[in-house]
Structures are given as C-alpha cells and as structure tokens.
CSV table of C-alpha atoms and ligand atoms in Angstrom, one decimal:
chain,number,residue,atom,x,y,z
F,267,MET,CA,-22.4,-14.8,-33.5
F,268,SER,CA,-23.3,-18.4,-34.0
F,269,GLU,CA,-24.5,-20.2,-31.3
F,270,ASN,CA,-21.9,-23.0,-31.2
F,271,LYS,CA,-18.9,-20.9,-31.7
F,272,LYS,CA,-16.9,-19.9,-28.4
F,273,ALA,CA,-16.4,-16.1,-27.9
F,274,GLU,CA,-12.9,-14.8,-27.7
F,275,LYS,CA,-11.5,-13.9,-24.6
F,276,ILE,CA,-10.5,-11.2,-23.7
F,277,ALA,CA,-7.5,-10.5,-21.7
F,278,GLY,CA,-6.8,-7.8,-18.5
F,279,ILE,CA,-4.0,-5.1,-19.4
F,280,LYS,CA,-0.4,-6.1,-19.1
F,281,GLY,CA,1.4,-4.9,-16.2
F,282,MET,CA,-2.5,-4.1,-14.4
F,283,ASN,CA,-3.3,-7.1,-12.2
F,284,ASP,CA,-6.6,-8.4,-10.7
F,285,LEU,CA,-6.8,-8.7,-7.3
F,286,LEU,CA,-7.9,-11.9,-6.3
F,287,PRO,CA,-10.3,-12.9,-3.5
F,288,ASP,CA,-7.5,-15.3,-1.9
F,289,ASP,CA,-5.5,-12.5,-1.7
F,290,ALA,CA,-8.4,-10.2,-0.4
F,291,PRO,CA,-7.8,-11.0,3.3
F,292,LEU,CA,-4.2,-9.8,3.2
F,293,TRP,CA,-5.5,-6.3,1.5
F,294,GLU,CA,-7.5,-6.0,4.1
F,295,LEU,CA,-5.2,-6.6,6.9
F,296,PHE,CA,-3.1,-4.3,5.2
F,297,GLU,CA,-5.5,-1.3,4.8
F,298,ASN,CA,-6.9,-1.6,8.6
F,299,THR,CA,-3.7,-1.6,9.7
F,300,VAL,CA,-2.5,1.3,8.0
F,301,GLN,CA,-5.6,3.1,8.4
F,302,SER,CA,-5.2,2.5,12.4
F,303,VAL,CA,-1.9,3.6,12.8
F,304,LEU,CA,-2.3,6.7,10.4
F,305,LYS,CA,-5.4,7.6,12.7
F,306,SER,CA,-3.4,7.6,15.8
F,307,TYR,CA,-1.1,10.2,14.8
F,308,GLY,CA,-4.0,12.4,13.6
F,309,PHE,CA,-3.8,12.0,9.8
F,310,GLN,CA,-7.0,12.6,8.1
F,311,GLN,CA,-7.9,10.8,4.7
F,312,ILE,CA,-8.2,12.6,1.2
F,313,ARG,CA,-9.3,11.0,-2.2
F,314,THR,CA,-8.6,12.6,-5.3
F,315,PRO,CA,-9.3,11.7,-8.8
F,316,ILE,CA,-7.5,9.3,-10.3
F,317,VAL,CA,-7.4,11.6,-13.8
F,318,GLU,CA,-5.5,14.9,-13.5
F,319,SER,CA,-4.7,17.4,-16.0
F,320,THR,CA,-1.4,17.0,-17.8
F,321,PRO,CA,0.4,20.2,-16.6
F,322,LEU,CA,0.2,19.2,-13.1
F,323,PHE,CA,2.3,16.7,-13.1
F,324,ALA,CA,4.8,17.8,-16.1
F,325,ARG,CA,5.2,21.1,-14.0
F,326,GLY,CA,5.0,19.9,-10.4
F,327,LEU,CA,7.4,16.6,-11.0
F,328,GLY,CA,9.4,18.7,-13.2
F,329,ALA,CA,9.7,17.8,-16.9
F,330,VAL,CA,13.2,15.7,-17.1
F,331,THR,CA,12.2,13.5,-14.7
F,332,ASP,CA,11.7,9.8,-15.4
F,333,VAL,CA,7.9,9.9,-14.5
F,334,VAL,CA,7.1,12.5,-16.7
F,335,GLU,CA,9.5,12.1,-19.7
F,336,LYS,CA,8.8,8.5,-20.0
F,337,GLU,CA,6.3,6.7,-17.6
F,338,MET,CA,2.8,8.9,-17.9
F,339,TYR,CA,-0.3,7.6,-19.5
F,340,SER,CA,-1.2,10.6,-21.2
F,341,PHE,CA,-4.3,11.2,-23.4
F,342,GLU,CA,-6.4,13.7,-24.9
F,343,ASP,CA,-10.0,13.7,-23.8
F,344,SER,CA,-11.6,13.0,-27.2
F,345,MET,CA,-14.7,14.9,-26.4
F,346,ASN,CA,-12.9,18.4,-25.4
F,347,GLY,CA,-9.0,18.2,-26.5
F,348,ASP,CA,-8.1,18.3,-22.5
F,349,LYS,CA,-5.0,17.2,-22.3
F,350,LEU,CA,-5.4,14.6,-19.1
F,351,THR,CA,-3.1,12.0,-17.4
F,352,LEU,CA,-3.8,9.0,-15.2
F,353,ARG,CA,-1.9,9.9,-12.0
F,354,PRO,CA,1.5,8.5,-11.8
F,355,GLU,CA,1.8,9.4,-7.9
F,356,GLY,CA,-0.3,11.3,-5.0
F,357,THR,CA,1.4,14.3,-4.0
F,358,ALA,CA,0.8,16.5,-7.1
F,359,GLY,CA,-3.0,15.8,-6.5
F,360,VAL,CA,-3.3,16.7,-2.8
F,361,VAL,CA,-1.5,19.6,-3.0
F,362,ARG,CA,-3.5,20.8,-5.7
F,363,ALA,CA,-6.7,19.8,-3.8
F,364,ALA,CA,-5.2,21.8,-0.7
F,365,ILE,CA,-5.0,24.7,-2.6
F,366,GLU,CA,-7.7,24.6,-4.6
F,367,HIS,CA,-10.0,23.7,-1.0
F,368,ASN,CA,-8.0,26.2,1.2
F,369,LEU,CA,-6.9,23.3,3.4
F,370,VAL,CA,-4.3,24.8,5.2
F,371,TYR,CA,-5.8,28.3,5.5
F,372,ASP,CA,-6.1,28.0,9.2
F,373,GLY,CA,-2.8,26.1,10.2
F,374,PRO,CA,-0.9,22.6,8.9
F,375,ARG,CA,-3.0,19.5,8.1
F,376,ARG,CA,-1.9,16.0,8.2
F,377,LEU,CA,-3.2,14.2,5.3
F,378,TRP,CA,-3.1,10.6,3.6
F,379,TYR,CA,-4.6,8.9,0.5
F,380,THR,CA,-4.3,5.3,-0.7
F,381,GLY,CA,-5.5,4.4,-4.4
F,382,PRO,CA,-4.1,3.5,-7.7
F,383,MET,CA,-1.1,5.0,-9.5
F,384,PHE,CA,-0.1,4.4,-13.0
F,385,ARG,CA,3.6,4.0,-14.6
F,386,HIS,CA,4.0,3.3,-18.2
F,387,GLU,CA,7.3,0.8,-16.9
F,388,ARG,CA,8.6,-2.3,-18.2
F,389,PRO,CA,6.6,-5.1,-16.1
F,390,GLN,CA,8.7,-7.1,-13.9
F,391,ARG,CA,8.3,-8.4,-10.1
F,392,GLY,CA,7.4,-5.4,-8.0
F,393,ARG,CA,7.0,-3.2,-10.7
F,394,TYR,CA,3.6,-2.9,-12.5
F,395,ARG,CA,1.8,-0.5,-14.8
F,396,GLN,CA,-1.0,0.2,-12.3
F,397,PHE,CA,0.1,-0.2,-8.9
F,398,HIS,CA,-0.9,0.9,-5.3
F,399,GLN,CA,0.4,3.4,-2.9
F,400,VAL,CA,-0.6,4.6,0.6
F,401,GLY,CA,0.8,8.1,1.3
F,402,ALA,CA,0.9,10.6,3.7
F,403,GLU,CA,1.1,14.5,3.6
F,404,ALA,CA,1.9,16.8,6.3
F,405,LEU,CA,1.2,20.3,5.0
F,406,GLY,CA,2.4,23.7,6.7
F,407,PHE,CA,5.1,22.1,8.6
F,408,SER,CA,8.4,23.3,8.5
F,409,GLY,CA,10.8,22.0,11.7
F,410,PRO,CA,12.5,18.8,11.3
F,411,ASP,CA,10.2,17.3,14.1
F,412,ILE,CA,7.5,16.4,11.4
F,413,ASP,CA,10.3,14.6,8.9
F,414,ALA,CA,10.8,12.2,11.9
F,415,GLU,CA,7.2,11.9,12.8
F,416,LEU,CA,6.4,10.5,9.5
F,417,ILE,CA,9.9,8.3,9.5
F,418,MET,CA,8.8,6.9,12.8
F,419,MET,CA,4.7,6.6,12.0
F,420,CYS,CA,6.4,4.1,9.1
F,421,GLN,CA,8.4,2.4,11.7
F,422,ARG,CA,5.3,2.0,14.1
F,423,LEU,CA,3.3,0.4,10.9
F,424,TRP,CA,6.3,-1.9,10.0
F,425,ASP,CA,6.0,-3.1,13.9
F,426,ASP,CA,2.5,-3.5,13.4
F,427,LEU,CA,2.4,-5.5,9.8
F,428,GLY,CA,5.1,-8.0,11.6
F,429,LEU,CA,7.7,-6.7,8.9
F,430,GLN,CA,11.5,-7.0,9.9
F,431,ASN,CA,14.6,-6.2,7.7
F,432,VAL,CA,13.3,-3.2,6.4
F,433,ARG,CA,16.0,-0.4,6.9
F,434,LEU,CA,15.9,3.4,6.5
F,435,GLU,CA,18.1,5.1,4.4
F,436,LEU,CA,18.8,9.2,4.9
F,437,ASN,CA,20.2,11.9,3.5
F,438,SER,CA,19.7,15.5,2.7
F,439,ILE,CA,19.4,17.2,-0.6
F,440,GLY,CA,19.4,20.8,0.8
F,441,ASP,CA,18.1,23.9,-0.6
F,442,ALA,CA,17.7,25.1,-4.3
F,443,ALA,CA,20.8,27.4,-4.4
F,444,GLU,CA,23.1,24.6,-2.4
F,445,ARG,CA,21.7,21.9,-4.9
F,446,ALA,CA,22.8,24.7,-8.0
F,447,GLN,CA,26.4,24.9,-6.3
F,448,HIS,CA,26.7,21.0,-6.3
F,449,ARG,CA,25.5,20.4,-9.5
F,450,ALA,CA,27.9,23.1,-11.3
F,451,ALA,CA,30.6,21.0,-9.2
F,452,LEU,CA,28.9,17.4,-10.5
F,453,VAL,CA,28.7,18.3,-14.1
F,454,THR,CA,32.5,19.6,-13.7
F,455,TYR,CA,33.5,16.2,-12.4
F,456,PHE,CA,31.2,14.3,-14.9
F,457,GLU,CA,32.7,15.8,-17.9
F,458,GLN,CA,36.3,14.9,-16.1
F,459,HIS,CA,34.7,10.9,-16.8
F,460,LEU,CA,33.2,11.5,-20.1
F,461,ASP,CA,34.3,7.8,-21.2
F,462,ILE,CA,32.8,6.1,-18.3
F,463,LEU,CA,29.3,7.8,-18.2
F,464,ASP,CA,26.6,5.6,-20.3
F,465,ALA,CA,24.6,6.5,-22.8
F,466,GLU,CA,21.9,7.4,-20.3
F,467,ALA,CA,24.0,9.4,-18.0
F,468,GLN,CA,25.7,11.2,-20.9
F,469,ARG,CA,21.7,12.3,-21.9
F,470,ARG,CA,21.2,13.2,-18.2
F,471,LEU,CA,24.4,15.1,-18.2
F,472,HIS,CA,23.0,18.9,-18.5
F,473,THR,CA,19.4,18.2,-17.9
F,474,ASN,CA,19.4,16.1,-14.5
F,475,PRO,CA,23.1,15.3,-13.5
F,476,LEU,CA,21.9,14.5,-9.6
F,477,ARG,CA,19.9,11.6,-11.2
F,478,ILE,CA,23.3,9.8,-12.6
F,479,LEU,CA,24.3,9.4,-8.9
F,480,ASP,CA,21.0,6.8,-8.9
F,481,THR,CA,22.4,4.7,-11.7
F,482,LYS,CA,22.4,1.2,-11.2
F,483,ASN,CA,24.8,0.7,-14.0
F,484,PRO,CA,28.3,-1.6,-12.3
F,485,ALA,CA,30.6,0.2,-14.2
F,486,MET,CA,29.9,3.5,-13.3
F,487,GLN,CA,29.7,2.7,-9.7
F,488,GLU,CA,33.8,3.9,-8.5
F,489,MET,CA,33.1,6.9,-10.5
F,490,VAL,CA,29.9,7.7,-8.9
F,491,ASN,CA,31.3,7.0,-5.4
F,492,GLY,CA,33.8,9.6,-6.1
F,493,ALA,CA,31.8,12.3,-7.3
F,494,PRO,CA,31.7,15.7,-5.0
F,495,LYS,CA,28.8,15.1,-2.1
F,496,LEU,CA,25.8,17.2,-1.9
F,497,LEU,CA,26.1,17.2,1.7
F,498,ASP,CA,29.1,18.7,1.6
F,499,TYR,CA,27.6,22.1,-0.3
F,500,LEU,CA,24.9,22.6,2.9
F,501,GLY,CA,24.6,25.8,4.4
F,502,GLU,CA,24.1,26.0,8.4
F,503,GLU,CA,20.0,26.4,8.0
F,504,SER,CA,19.7,22.9,6.1
F,505,LEU,CA,22.6,21.0,8.5
F,506,ALA,CA,20.8,22.1,11.5
F,507,HIS,CA,17.7,20.9,10.0
F,508,PHE,CA,19.1,17.6,8.9
F,509,GLU,CA,20.8,17.1,12.3
F,510,GLY,CA,17.4,17.9,14.0
F,511,VAL,CA,15.9,15.0,12.3
F,512,GLN,CA,18.9,12.3,13.1
F,513,LYS,CA,18.7,13.7,17.0
F,514,ILE,CA,15.1,12.7,16.8
F,515,LEU,CA,15.6,9.6,15.5
F,516,ARG,CA,18.3,8.7,18.0
F,517,HIS,CA,16.2,9.7,20.8
F,518,ASN,CA,13.4,7.3,19.8
F,519,SER,CA,16.0,4.4,18.5
F,520,ILE,CA,14.9,4.7,15.4
F,521,PRO,CA,18.2,2.8,13.2
F,522,PHE,CA,19.3,4.6,9.9
F,523,THR,CA,22.3,4.9,7.7
F,524,ILE,CA,22.8,8.2,5.9
F,525,ASN,CA,23.2,7.5,2.2
F,526,THR,CA,24.7,10.2,0.6
F,527,ARG,CA,23.7,9.2,-2.7
F,528,LEU,CA,20.3,9.1,-2.1
F,529,VAL,CA,18.1,11.5,-4.5
F,530,ARG,CA,14.7,11.0,-5.3
F,531,GLY,CA,13.4,10.9,-9.0
F,532,LEU,CA,10.9,13.8,-8.6
F,533,ASP,CA,12.0,17.6,-8.7
F,534,TYR,CA,10.1,18.9,-5.9
F,535,TYR,CA,12.3,17.4,-3.0
F,536,ASN,CA,14.3,19.6,-1.0
F,537,ARG,CA,16.5,19.1,2.3
F,538,THR,CA,15.4,15.6,4.1
F,539,VAL,CA,14.8,12.7,1.6
F,540,PHE,CA,14.4,9.0,2.8
F,541,GLU,CA,13.9,5.6,1.7
F,542,TRP,CA,12.8,2.5,3.5
F,543,VAL,CA,14.8,-0.7,2.1
F,544,THR,CA,14.6,-4.3,2.2
F,545,ASP,CA,17.2,-7.2,0.7
F,546,GLU,CA,14.1,-9.5,0.5
F,547,LEU,CA,12.7,-8.3,-2.9
F,548,GLY,CA,15.1,-8.5,-5.0
F,549,ALA,CA,15.8,-5.8,-7.5
F,550,GLN,CA,12.8,-3.8,-6.4
F,551,GLY,CA,13.7,-3.5,-2.7
F,552,THR,CA,12.5,0.0,-2.0
F,553,VAL,CA,9.1,-0.4,0.1
F,554,CYS,CA,8.5,3.6,0.8
F,555,ALA,CA,10.3,6.6,-0.5
F,556,GLY,CA,9.7,10.2,0.8
F,557,GLY,CA,11.1,13.7,1.7
F,558,ARG,CA,10.3,17.2,2.4
F,559,TYR,CA,8.9,19.8,-0.6
F,560,ASP,CA,9.0,23.3,0.5
F,561,SER,CA,8.5,24.7,-3.0
F,562,LEU,CA,5.8,22.7,-4.2
F,563,PHE,CA,2.9,25.1,-3.3
F,564,GLY,CA,4.7,27.6,-4.8
F,565,ILE,CA,5.2,25.9,-8.1
F,566,PHE,CA,1.4,25.4,-8.4
F,567,GLY,CA,0.6,29.1,-7.7
F,568,GLY,CA,-0.3,28.5,-4.1
F,569,LYS,CA,0.9,30.1,-0.7
F,570,PRO,CA,4.3,29.0,0.3
F,571,THR,CA,3.7,26.0,2.6
F,572,PRO,CA,6.3,23.9,3.9
F,573,SER,CA,5.8,20.2,3.7
F,574,CYS,CA,6.8,16.8,3.9
F,575,GLY,CA,5.6,13.3,3.3
F,576,PHE,CA,6.3,9.8,1.9
F,577,ALA,CA,4.5,7.2,-0.6
F,578,MET,CA,4.6,3.2,-0.2
F,579,GLY,CA,4.5,0.6,-2.4
F,580,ILE,CA,1.5,-1.9,-1.2
F,581,GLU,CA,2.3,-4.7,-3.6
F,582,ARG,CA,5.7,-4.7,-2.4
F,583,LEU,CA,4.8,-4.3,1.1
F,584,LEU,CA,2.0,-7.3,0.6
F,585,GLU,CA,5.1,-9.3,-1.0
F,586,LEU,CA,7.1,-8.8,1.8
F,587,MET,CA,4.1,-9.5,4.5
F,588,LYS,CA,4.0,-12.9,2.7
F,589,ILE,CA,7.7,-13.9,3.3
F,590,ASN,CA,8.1,-12.3,6.4
F,591,GLY,CA,4.6,-13.4,7.9
F,592,ASP,CA,3.0,-16.5,9.3
F,593,LEU,CA,-0.3,-15.8,7.4
F,594,HIS,CA,-3.5,-18.2,7.9
F,595,LYS,CA,-6.3,-18.6,5.2
F,596,PRO,CA,-9.0,-17.2,7.2
F,597,ALA,CA,-12.2,-18.9,7.3
F,598,LEU,CA,-15.0,-17.7,4.4
F,599,CYS,CA,-17.8,-17.8,7.4
F,600,ASP,CA,-18.4,-19.0,11.1
F,601,VAL,CA,-21.6,-21.0,9.9
F,602,TYR,CA,-22.5,-23.2,7.1
F,603,LEU,CA,-26.1,-23.9,6.3
F,604,VAL,CA,-26.3,-27.3,4.8
F,605,HIS,CA,-30.3,-28.2,3.7
F,606,GLN,CA,-32.4,-30.8,2.0
F,607,GLY,CA,-36.1,-30.3,0.7
F,608,ASP,CA,-38.1,-27.5,0.7
F,609,ALA,CA,-39.0,-26.9,4.2
F,610,GLY,CA,-35.4,-27.3,5.3
F,611,GLN,CA,-34.5,-24.6,2.6
F,612,VAL,CA,-37.3,-22.1,3.5
F,613,GLN,CA,-35.7,-23.1,7.7
F,614,SER,CA,-32.2,-22.4,6.7
F,615,MET,CA,-32.9,-19.0,4.9
F,616,VAL,CA,-34.8,-17.8,8.5
F,617,LEU,CA,-32.0,-19.2,10.9
F,618,GLY,CA,-29.2,-17.3,8.6
F,619,GLU,CA,-30.6,-13.9,9.2
F,620,ARG,CA,-30.9,-14.6,12.8
F,621,LEU,CA,-27.5,-15.6,12.8
F,622,ARG,CA,-26.3,-12.4,11.0
F,623,ASP,CA,-28.1,-10.4,13.4
F,624,ALA,CA,-26.5,-12.0,16.2
F,625,GLY,CA,-23.2,-11.0,14.7
F,626,LEU,CA,-22.0,-14.2,13.0
F,627,ASP,CA,-20.6,-14.8,9.3
F,628,VAL,CA,-22.9,-17.2,7.4
F,629,VAL,CA,-23.3,-18.8,4.2
F,630,LEU,CA,-25.9,-20.4,2.9
F,631,HIS,CA,-25.6,-23.5,0.5
F,632,CYS,CA,-27.7,-22.0,-2.7
F,633,ALA,CA,-28.6,-24.2,-5.7
F,634,THR,CA,-26.3,-24.0,-8.7
F,635,ALA,CA,-26.9,-25.1,-12.5
F,636,ALA,CA,-25.9,-28.5,-11.1
F,637,GLY,CA,-29.1,-28.6,-8.6
F,638,ALA,CA,-29.4,-27.8,-4.8
F,639,GLY,CA,-26.6,-30.4,-4.3
F,640,SER,CA,-26.7,-33.8,-2.4
F,641,PHE,CA,-26.3,-34.0,1.7
F,642,LYS,CA,-22.7,-35.1,0.8
F,643,SER,CA,-21.9,-32.4,-1.5
F,644,GLN,CA,-23.0,-29.6,0.6
F,645,MET,CA,-21.0,-30.6,3.8
F,646,LYS,CA,-17.9,-31.1,1.3
F,647,LYS,CA,-18.7,-27.1,0.7
F,648,ALA,CA,-19.5,-26.6,4.6
F,649,ASP,CA,-15.3,-28.4,5.2
F,650,GLY,CA,-14.2,-25.8,2.4
F,651,SER,CA,-15.5,-23.0,3.9
F,652,GLY,CA,-13.3,-23.3,6.6
F,653,ALA,CA,-16.7,-22.7,9.1
F,654,ALA,CA,-16.5,-23.5,12.9
F,655,TYR,CA,-20.2,-25.1,12.0
F,656,ALA,CA,-22.1,-26.7,9.9
F,657,VAL,CA,-26.1,-26.1,10.8
F,658,ILE,CA,-28.3,-29.2,9.0
F,659,ILE,CA,-31.6,-28.6,8.6
F,660,GLY,CA,-32.9,-32.1,6.5
F,661,GLU,CA,-36.3,-33.7,6.2
F,662,ASP,CA,-36.3,-34.7,9.6
F,663,GLU,CA,-35.1,-31.7,11.4
F,664,ALA,CA,-37.3,-29.5,9.3
F,665,SER,CA,-40.5,-31.5,10.3
F,666,ASN,CA,-39.9,-31.6,14.0
F,667,ASN,CA,-38.7,-27.8,14.3
F,668,THR,CA,-35.1,-28.5,15.3
F,669,VAL,CA,-31.5,-28.3,13.5
F,670,SER,CA,-28.4,-30.5,13.7
F,671,ILE,CA,-25.3,-28.8,14.6
F,672,LYS,CA,-21.8,-30.1,13.8
F,673,ALA,CA,-18.7,-28.9,14.9
F,674,MET,CA,-16.4,-29.1,12.2
F,675,ARG,CA,-13.0,-28.3,13.7
F,676,ALA,CA,-13.8,-30.9,17.0
F,677,ASP,CA,-10.8,-32.7,18.0
F,678,ASP,CA,-13.5,-35.9,18.8
F,679,VAL,CA,-14.8,-36.3,15.2
F,680,GLU,CA,-17.3,-39.1,16.6
F,681,ASN,CA,-19.3,-36.9,19.1
F,682,ASN,CA,-19.0,-33.4,17.3
F,683,GLN,CA,-22.9,-33.3,16.2
F,684,VAL,CA,-25.8,-32.3,18.5
F,685,ASN,CA,-29.5,-31.6,17.7
F,686,VAL,CA,-31.3,-28.7,19.2
F,687,PRO,CA,-34.5,-27.0,18.9
F,688,PHE,CA,-34.7,-24.9,16.0
F,689,ASP,CA,-34.9,-21.6,18.6
F,690,THR,CA,-32.3,-21.8,20.7
F,691,ALA,CA,-29.6,-22.8,17.6
F,692,VAL,CA,-28.6,-18.8,17.8
F,693,ASP,CA,-27.8,-19.0,21.5
F,694,TYR,CA,-26.2,-22.2,21.3
F,695,LEU,CA,-24.0,-21.1,18.2
F,696,VAL,CA,-23.1,-17.5,19.5
F,697,ASP,CA,-22.0,-19.1,23.0
F,698,GLN,CA,-19.8,-22.0,21.1
F,699,ILE,CA,-18.4,-19.3,19.0
F,700,ALA,CA,-17.7,-16.2,21.7
F,701,GLY,CA,-16.3,-19.1,24.0
F,702,VAL,CA,-13.8,-20.4,21.3
F,703,GLU,CA,-12.5,-16.8,20.2
F,704,ASP,CA,-12.0,-15.7,23.9
F,705,ALA,CA,-9.6,-19.2,24.2
F,706,ASP,CA,-8.0,-18.0,21.0
F,707,HIS,CA,-7.0,-14.9,22.3
F,708,CYS,CA,-3.7,-15.6,23.0
F,709,CYS,CA,-2.6,-15.3,19.7
F,710,ASP,CA,-0.6,-12.2,19.5
F,711,ASP,CA,0.9,-12.4,16.1
F,712,PRO,CA,-0.3,-9.4,14.1
F,713,THR,CA,-0.3,-10.7,10.9
F,714,HIS,CA,-2.6,-13.9,12.0
F,715,ILE,CA,-5.9,-13.1,10.1
F,716,HIS,CA,-8.7,-12.9,12.6
F,717,ILE,CA,-12.2,-12.6,12.0
F,718,HIS,CA,-13.9,-10.0,14.2
F,719,HIS,CA,-17.4,-9.8,15.4
O,97,ATP,P1,12.0,3.1,-8.3
O,97,ATP,O1,13.1,3.5,-7.7
O,97,ATP,O2,11.7,1.7,-7.8
O,97,ATP,O3,11.3,3.3,-9.5
O,97,ATP,P2,10.3,5.4,-7.7
O,97,ATP,O4,11.5,6.2,-7.0
O,97,ATP,O5,9.7,5.5,-8.9
O,97,ATP,O6,10.7,4.0,-7.7
O,97,ATP,P3,8.3,6.6,-6.0
O,97,ATP,O7,7.8,7.3,-7.0
O,97,ATP,O8,9.1,7.3,-4.8
O,97,ATP,O9,9.1,5.3,-6.5
O,97,ATP,O10,7.1,5.8,-5.4
O,97,ATP,C1,7.4,5.5,-4.1
O,97,ATP,C2,7.1,3.7,-3.8
O,97,ATP,O11,5.9,3.3,-4.5
O,97,ATP,C3,8.3,3.4,-4.5
O,97,ATP,O12,8.8,3.1,-3.3
O,97,ATP,C4,7.9,1.8,-4.5
O,97,ATP,O13,7.4,1.0,-3.5
O,97,ATP,C5,6.3,2.3,-5.3
O,97,ATP,N1,6.6,2.3,-6.7
O,97,ATP,C6,7.2,3.1,-7.6
O,97,ATP,N2,6.7,2.8,-8.9
O,97,ATP,C7,6.4,1.5,-8.8
O,97,ATP,C8,5.8,0.4,-9.6
O,97,ATP,N3,5.9,1.0,-10.7
O,97,ATP,N4,5.2,-0.8,-9.4
O,97,ATP,C9,5.1,-1.0,-8.2
O,97,ATP,N5,5.4,-0.3,-7.0
O,97,ATP,C10,6.0,1.3,-7.5
O,98,MG,MG1,10.4,4.8,-10.9
C-alpha cells in the first residue's frame, strides 16, 4: 500500500456490539451483584465453550423451534468437517457438561453461567446477534421448592440492582402426555379457524401448534384467547406441583400473574415456566425467562435428572438499569499525578507505586505523540479524570523533595492546595480519602457506583 493512501476501515459485525469503556462500570456493577446474589444461594459457576456440536442444539432445543430452524450460526469446521454451532443459549451446554463430567453423581447441583450467546435475528432494540445472558441451572431437583427459589433469587437480584417495574408471569405447561392431549385439542380448534391463521401459524399448525399461542399478530389475538387452555389438561401431579410453586411465592410475598398462554420457545420445558417482563423496554420486554426441564438429561443420553433454570438477557437488564437507576459516572482514579521536568517525572513514578501499595487507584500522566504536556493541560486531564486529588511534582517540588496536593473536589477552591514532604504524601492522601469515604457511607442507593478499596 502506498504511504499516503489511507487504509480502508473494517467495521464490526451487524448486531454484534462493542462494550465501550463508558458502559464498563455498569456491566461491572451488574456482574458483581449477580455474582454475590447467586453465591448467597449456593450456586457455583460453570464455564462451557462457546462452540458446541450442532446436534446438541438440534436435539436438545427441538428441531422445529425458531432458534434451531432459523437463528443458529452453524458452520462446518474446514479443517475436519465437524458440524459446529455458536451457542444460541446456555442450558444445552451446561447439561452436556454435567453428563460428561458426572456432576450430579452424588446429588443435585446448583450452577450458574454467564457469557455471550449467538442468534441470527433481525437486529433491533433489545435484540442482537451476539447478546449476553446470565443463567442458573438447578440440576437434580424435582420439587416445587427449587422452582420458587429460582424465582425468589431473581426478585432479590432486581431489588439489589434497583430495578422496579419487573413483573412475574407464571404458567405450567404440564408433562408430555398432558401436552399431547392439549395439542390434539388445539389442532382441532385451530383447524376450525383456518381463515384467521396467518402464514406462519398455518406452517406451525402441525409442527408446533403451541407456539401459535405466542403470536404477536393482533388479528389472531381474539381467536387465540378462546383456544383450549393447557391448564385444563393438567393431571393431579402437575397441578399439585404448580400449586406448590404458587404457595411458596405467596408465602414470600412475590407477586405474580398466571398467564395461561405463556409457553417457552424451546422444546425441553415441562411444568413450571415463567417470565419476568417490563413495559419500559418497548417490544423486547422479557428480561428473564425460565422453567423446568425434567427430560433434557434423558434426551442427551444421561440419567433422568429433573431440573429447573432460567436465563436473563443482560443487555435488556442494563438498559432497564439506565432507565431506573441514578447512575453516576465513577471517577477513573483517586489520584492523578501531574509532573514537570525529568526529576519530577521520576519522583511521580515512585510515588504512584507507593500510593497503589496503599490501595489507591492512581493515573500517572504519560507522554503522547504531542509530548509530555504543559502543566495546564495536565491539570485539565486531572480534572477530567474525576480524581479527588491531583498530586503535582514540578521542578520546585522535585528539588526540595516535596509534593503539592490539590483537592479537586473542594468547595473552597482558593485554599485547596497544600505542600507536604514527599515521604508524608502517601499517609496524607490515604487519610484524606478514607475520611471522605467514611462520610460518604450514607449512600444506600445500590445503583450508585462506588470505587472500593
Ligand atoms: P424473545 O421472545 O424475546 O425472542 P426468547 O424466548 O427467544 O426471547 P430465551 O431463549 O428465553 O429468549 O432467552 C432468555 C432471555 O435472553 C430473553 O428473555 C431475553 O432477555 C434474552 N434474549 C434472547 N434473545 C436475545 C437477543 N437476540 N438479543 C438480546 N437478548 C436476547
Ligand atoms: Mg427469540
């Protein structure tokens, strides 16, 4: 390429987003909160690969589901012809790993994961091609207690994140036999209303009629409202399980509504299904979805292991945090080091290490292509960093072995600078910053991003 011709830019992939530094504190707050809530219920983290064999999803999620039919990033490994897929969800991989490593041989397990998922969908607000989920999977539990515990854990997370206006919808979709009976009744009903079914519904009529209930087509709403309800086909055991979940939720004051039309888009669910929904995010209002999947281990050739789990969409939850929360931009550091001259630069570097030893976050002004920077331009950077203090080592300070410390957030801007011996600077700053943090501890707002030491 010729020297003076500018290289063409290469863009990122549509629907796959960069996490930019300004949003990093929000992601970190979210991740830290999730981690501590899940830990408080005894969930252990598991990390599985992003790539799995294609049949894992085709078999696990169901061949006629939206995800498998049209949303998977599947490809052939050009080295060996293996059929591979970028994971569209986390449960299949976790269950595969649990079987492969015998994780439930000596009893049930509570697991959680987080990471990117991939679905080839039309990108729009709250819907991306690479998105991120946090999921929890309780493996080897059969009673309604764990279903309720998972739901209560979500409620605690919303509370800790400062999220309001997230409501719980609950349903039971029964067992395979009950669903088969209901499905037959449903097909008969839809056949009586063929003229109202849209093209997609007609296509699903004999492959996945349950999914028609989930239609967003307004013209079909009334017809769908009158369709046979799965709840009316539930047997005694399924009903008792469903009643058990509701009883625990009521006892713990978790409000919910029963949505008899709630079904999940993946085939492996049975009995309890639930969604956490908000009206504040437009059309993509489901922030978390889950349910029971008692047959998935069997589908993958493992020992029958009744299980229940959920997955939440991180992008949607972060958007809700931005709407609900009082999010302050956190400071980049506690102390910004400003210097002039060679001696000042050397001294600043030494002081920076000592301050970090003492637990402070420190940014040292470093040279760019434009040079080391004037005193004035360095002070501007110090201000922009949000640091509580600028420490200045100019030529005078370097020669008499002192530092000047300027309080950047002081009310009294005239009297906010002191000159102290170099060796006392660390103690001085630690005292000042610890004092301010103690006074600051009145702030209970969970969405206020703090810098911790
Ligand atoms: P939807 O009805 O919105 O398509 P889904 O039923 O396909 O959701 P699940 O497979 O249950 O979604 O995934 C759990 C959660 O992950 C969803 O509730 C949502 O918050 C999030 N999610 C799913 N697909 C996407 C996507 N393409 N982009 C962003 N978040 C997503
Ligand atoms: Mg979807």
